[in-house]
Amino acid sequence: MPTHELILVYEPEAACLARLVAAGMARARAGEIASYLAQSTDLALEFDAISDACAARGIVFRPVELDRAASVLGATDPAHAIVWTLTDGIAYFRGSAAPALARLGGVAAIGSDDSLFALCQDKFRAGAVLAALGLPVPAGGLARDGVWLAPAPASPSGYFVKPNRLGAKIGIWKDSRCTTEEQALALSRRIFAAYGDDAIVQPYVAGQNARASFLAVSPAADARDIGSVFVDAGGDFQTMEDSLALYGETRAQARSAGAYFEPALAQIAATRPQAAKHIEAIGVALMEKLGLRDVFSYDLRLEADDTVHLIEFEVCPGLPCFDFRAYCKSQWGLTLAEAMTDTAANRLLG
């Protein structure tokens, strides 16, 4: 009887760091960028748990480093395997190659269409698409090293400036919220000098930070299984410094020093049911209009009057991160390893 396989493709932090340094990037900045892949480092600690959960369902769990993905997928039986890509990336990261390789080899994949792996990592282009689909995204300008490529709209509330193609709060500092266009352009120069990236400049949106998560653990899962929570990191917005302390080796160091803490999560439906309905409606639109499926998350700002702003979406949410674990537990009553296994089993075994 053929063996069923769950193939998890991941890009290690160390491989990314070495590649960026070899390309001439300062090691400190390369390390910040590579930290985006810390979920690969964290999830590796649970490979045995995932393997055991899969084995109980008659599935072989096979974690594969991205640089080996082409050869492994080329030798895979498409009829008895499914690919789960852990990270996206088209610029500093390369994870979007994995779902494309799966499609090339005719291997089924968990997650959205591979074109969305590229779109989600370009915040400016993604925002344009989301706006065209009628979703409530803030308008944005794009600047490169102090020069407007697309001017930002006038904003009495000021601006929020961040790298266009970097996630995990990389390049978001305490002064990333600014007042004037001149200050926004100065931040774009700082971003370009540090990372060589363009900067997206959006009107500052007041409110609370929220995240919505989805995993198709059940074959019948739909937008009603989206879980939305307030994420309180103790400030108006989370910075790169805040984010670095939550994942990978930096998290381990913070824990050993007694300085580790996770942002507080609170179910939005418990106190703001109308806002939760708005967030679910956004999820429906993302699934029906954009094509998100299987596993994804999206970040939002929620105003006091329940106005919801969609900030960005992720096709590869941080699976081992505190918020996604909490979603698996609250929505499905499962550990991360169990939730991943059930999701794969439903696709592989029917």
Short mmCIF file of C-alpha atoms in Angstrom, two decimals, residues 141-349:
data_model
loop_
_atom_site.label_atom_id
_atom_site.label_comp_id
_atom_site.label_asym_id
_atom_site.label_seq_id
_atom_site.Cartn_x
_atom_site.Cartn_y
_atom_site.Cartn_z
CA GLY A 141 2.17 55.84 -1.04
CA LEU A 142 5.49 54.28 -1.97
CA ALA A 143 8.90 55.89 -1.46
CA ARG A 144 12.41 54.78 -2.36
CA ASP A 145 15.33 56.32 -0.51
CA GLY A 146 13.56 59.64 0.04
CA VAL A 147 11.87 59.90 -3.36
CA TRP A 148 8.18 59.31 -3.99
CA LEU A 149 7.39 56.54 -6.46
CA ALA A 150 3.71 57.06 -5.67
CA PRO A 151 2.86 60.00 -3.38
CA ALA A 152 1.05 59.26 -0.14
CA PRO A 153 -2.38 60.86 0.29
CA ALA A 154 -2.71 63.85 2.58
CA SER A 155 -3.31 62.70 6.14
CA PRO A 156 -4.24 64.99 9.06
CA SER A 157 -3.56 62.06 11.41
CA GLY A 158 0.03 61.67 10.19
CA TYR A 159 1.65 58.61 8.65
CA PHE A 160 2.88 55.12 9.41
CA VAL A 161 6.00 54.03 7.53
CA LYS A 162 7.35 50.49 7.12
CA PRO A 163 9.37 48.42 4.66
CA ASN A 164 7.34 47.28 1.69
CA ARG A 165 8.60 43.70 1.40
CA LEU A 166 9.64 42.71 4.91
CA GLY A 167 7.49 41.06 7.56
CA ALA A 168 7.76 40.22 11.27
CA LYS A 169 7.86 43.95 12.06
CA ILE A 170 11.34 44.26 10.52
CA GLY A 171 12.13 47.94 10.00
CA ILE A 172 9.33 49.16 12.27
CA TRP A 173 10.76 51.42 14.95
CA LYS A 174 9.34 53.48 17.79
CA ASP A 175 9.31 56.54 15.51
CA SER A 176 7.70 54.77 12.52
CA ARG A 177 4.62 56.84 13.18
CA CYS A 178 5.35 60.37 12.01
CA THR A 179 3.57 63.66 11.38
CA THR A 180 4.74 65.06 8.04
CA GLU A 181 5.58 63.86 4.56
CA GLU A 182 9.16 65.05 5.09
CA GLN A 183 9.49 62.82 8.13
CA ALA A 184 8.00 59.93 6.15
CA LEU A 185 10.57 60.40 3.40
CA ALA A 186 13.34 60.52 6.00
CA LEU A 187 12.14 57.17 7.34
CA SER A 188 12.16 55.79 3.79
CA ARG A 189 15.83 56.77 3.52
CA ARG A 190 16.55 54.97 6.78
CA ILE A 191 14.73 51.85 5.55
CA PHE A 192 16.59 51.92 2.25
CA ALA A 193 19.96 52.36 3.95
CA ALA A 194 19.32 49.47 6.32
CA TYR A 195 17.58 46.98 4.05
CA GLY A 196 17.60 48.26 0.48
CA ASP A 197 13.81 48.19 0.46
CA ASP A 198 11.13 50.63 -0.58
CA ALA A 199 8.85 52.07 2.11
CA ILE A 200 5.08 52.00 2.13
CA VAL A 201 3.64 55.19 3.65
CA GLN A 202 0.05 54.95 4.89
CA PRO A 203 -2.16 57.37 6.79
CA TYR A 204 -1.95 56.58 10.49
CA VAL A 205 -5.03 54.66 11.66
CA ALA A 206 -6.01 54.91 15.32
CA GLY A 207 -7.41 51.95 17.19
CA GLN A 208 -6.57 48.55 18.64
CA ASN A 209 -4.45 45.92 16.96
CA ALA A 210 -6.26 42.75 15.96
CA ARG A 211 -5.45 39.53 14.18
CA ALA A 212 -7.71 37.00 12.49
CA SER A 213 -6.55 33.42 11.90
CA PHE A 214 -7.89 30.49 9.89
CA LEU A 215 -6.96 26.83 9.49
CA ALA A 216 -9.12 24.36 7.60
CA VAL A 217 -8.84 21.59 10.18
CA SER A 218 -12.26 20.26 9.17
CA PRO A 219 -13.28 19.64 5.55
CA ALA A 220 -16.38 21.75 6.32
CA ALA A 221 -14.36 24.71 7.66
CA ASP A 222 -15.43 28.10 6.36
CA ALA A 223 -15.25 31.75 7.35
CA ARG A 224 -17.22 31.02 10.52
CA ASP A 225 -14.09 29.23 11.74
CA ILE A 226 -12.02 32.40 11.55
CA GLY A 227 -10.88 33.41 15.02
CA SER A 228 -10.26 37.09 15.74
CA VAL A 229 -8.46 38.51 18.75
CA PHE A 230 -7.19 41.79 20.07
CA VAL A 231 -3.40 41.72 20.34
CA ASP A 232 -2.09 43.95 23.10
CA ALA A 233 1.70 44.24 23.13
CA GLY A 234 1.65 47.13 25.57
CA GLY A 235 1.94 49.93 23.04
CA ASP A 236 0.19 51.56 20.12
CA PHE A 237 1.95 49.26 17.69
CA GLN A 238 4.47 46.45 17.80
CA THR A 239 8.06 47.30 16.86
CA MET A 240 10.83 45.14 15.46
CA GLU A 241 12.41 45.05 18.92
CA ASP A 242 9.16 43.74 20.38
CA SER A 243 8.82 41.10 17.67
CA LEU A 244 12.40 39.85 17.88
CA ALA A 245 11.86 38.92 21.52
CA LEU A 246 8.99 36.56 20.67
CA TYR A 247 10.59 34.05 18.32
CA GLY A 248 13.61 31.88 17.64
CA GLU A 249 16.91 32.19 19.49
CA THR A 250 16.07 35.68 20.76
CA ARG A 251 13.01 34.27 22.50
CA ALA A 252 15.13 31.60 24.17
CA GLN A 253 17.55 34.26 25.39
CA ALA A 254 14.70 36.42 26.69
CA ARG A 255 13.21 33.45 28.52
CA SER A 256 16.53 32.58 30.17
CA ALA A 257 16.87 36.20 31.28
CA GLY A 258 13.32 36.27 32.63
CA ALA A 259 12.42 39.03 30.17
CA TYR A 260 10.06 37.10 27.90
CA PHE A 261 6.37 37.98 27.73
CA GLU A 262 3.70 37.41 25.14
CA PRO A 263 1.20 40.06 24.07
CA ALA A 264 -2.21 39.63 25.66
CA LEU A 265 -4.95 38.14 23.50
CA ALA A 266 -8.67 38.75 23.94
CA GLN A 267 -11.51 37.33 21.86
CA ILE A 268 -13.12 40.19 19.96
CA ALA A 269 -16.53 38.51 19.80
CA ALA A 270 -16.71 38.49 23.60
CA THR A 271 -16.84 42.28 23.89
CA ARG A 272 -17.33 43.66 20.37
CA PRO A 273 -19.61 41.21 18.52
CA GLN A 274 -20.42 43.66 15.73
CA ALA A 275 -16.72 44.22 15.05
CA ALA A 276 -16.21 40.45 15.00
CA LYS A 277 -18.91 40.21 12.32
CA HIS A 278 -17.14 42.88 10.25
CA ILE A 279 -13.87 40.94 10.54
CA GLU A 280 -15.57 37.71 9.50
CA ALA A 281 -17.07 39.52 6.48
CA ILE A 282 -13.57 40.63 5.50
CA GLY A 283 -12.49 37.00 5.75
CA VAL A 284 -15.34 35.95 3.46
CA ALA A 285 -14.22 38.53 0.90
CA LEU A 286 -10.59 37.44 1.16
CA MET A 287 -11.60 33.84 0.53
CA GLU A 288 -14.14 34.48 -2.21
CA LYS A 289 -12.54 37.41 -4.04
CA LEU A 290 -8.81 36.98 -3.43
CA GLY A 291 -8.71 33.20 -3.12
CA LEU A 292 -7.24 32.70 0.35
CA ARG A 293 -7.77 29.15 1.55
CA ASP A 294 -6.63 26.42 3.96
CA VAL A 295 -4.38 28.50 6.20
CA PHE A 296 -3.98 32.26 6.50
CA SER A 297 -4.21 35.25 8.79
CA TYR A 298 -4.82 38.96 8.44
CA ASP A 299 -3.97 41.97 10.56
CA LEU A 300 -6.38 44.77 11.37
CA ARG A 301 -6.89 48.00 13.30
CA LEU A 302 -10.20 48.37 15.07
CA GLU A 303 -11.57 51.81 15.97
CA ALA A 304 -13.81 52.50 18.95
CA ASP A 305 -16.90 52.76 16.72
CA ASP A 306 -16.23 49.25 15.29
CA THR A 307 -14.77 50.58 12.06
CA VAL A 308 -12.30 47.95 10.86
CA HIS A 309 -9.21 48.60 8.74
CA LEU A 310 -7.48 45.71 6.96
CA ILE A 311 -3.72 46.24 7.19
CA GLU A 312 -2.32 43.15 5.45
CA PHE A 313 -2.82 39.43 4.94
CA GLU A 314 -0.46 36.47 5.36
CA VAL A 315 -0.63 33.18 3.47
CA CYS A 316 1.97 31.67 5.80
CA PRO A 317 0.97 32.72 9.32
CA GLY A 318 3.50 31.93 12.03
CA LEU A 319 2.25 28.47 12.95
CA PRO A 320 4.31 28.05 16.15
CA CYS A 321 3.61 31.62 17.27
CA PHE A 322 1.61 32.23 20.44
CA ASP A 323 -1.43 33.65 18.63
CA PHE A 324 -1.82 30.79 16.14
CA ARG A 325 -1.41 28.19 18.88
CA ALA A 326 -4.11 29.99 20.84
CA TYR A 327 -6.37 29.91 17.77
CA CYS A 328 -5.88 26.14 17.32
CA LYS A 329 -6.76 25.61 20.97
CA SER A 330 -9.75 27.95 21.20
CA GLN A 331 -11.31 27.17 17.80
CA TRP A 332 -10.46 23.51 17.39
CA GLY A 333 -9.46 22.29 20.86
CA LEU A 334 -6.19 20.95 19.43
CA THR A 335 -2.47 21.39 19.87
CA LEU A 336 -0.58 22.77 16.89
CA ALA A 337 0.76 19.32 15.97
CA GLU A 338 -2.73 17.83 16.13
CA ALA A 339 -4.27 20.66 14.10
CA MET A 340 -1.62 20.40 11.39
CA THR A 341 -2.02 16.63 11.21
CA ASP A 342 -5.81 16.75 10.98
CA THR A 343 -5.64 19.39 8.26
CA ALA A 344 -3.25 17.27 6.20
CA ALA A 345 -5.11 14.02 6.87
CA ASN A 346 -8.39 15.42 5.63
CA ARG A 347 -6.73 16.31 2.33
CA LEU A 348 -4.66 13.14 1.98
CA LEU A 349 -7.05 10.50 3.26
#
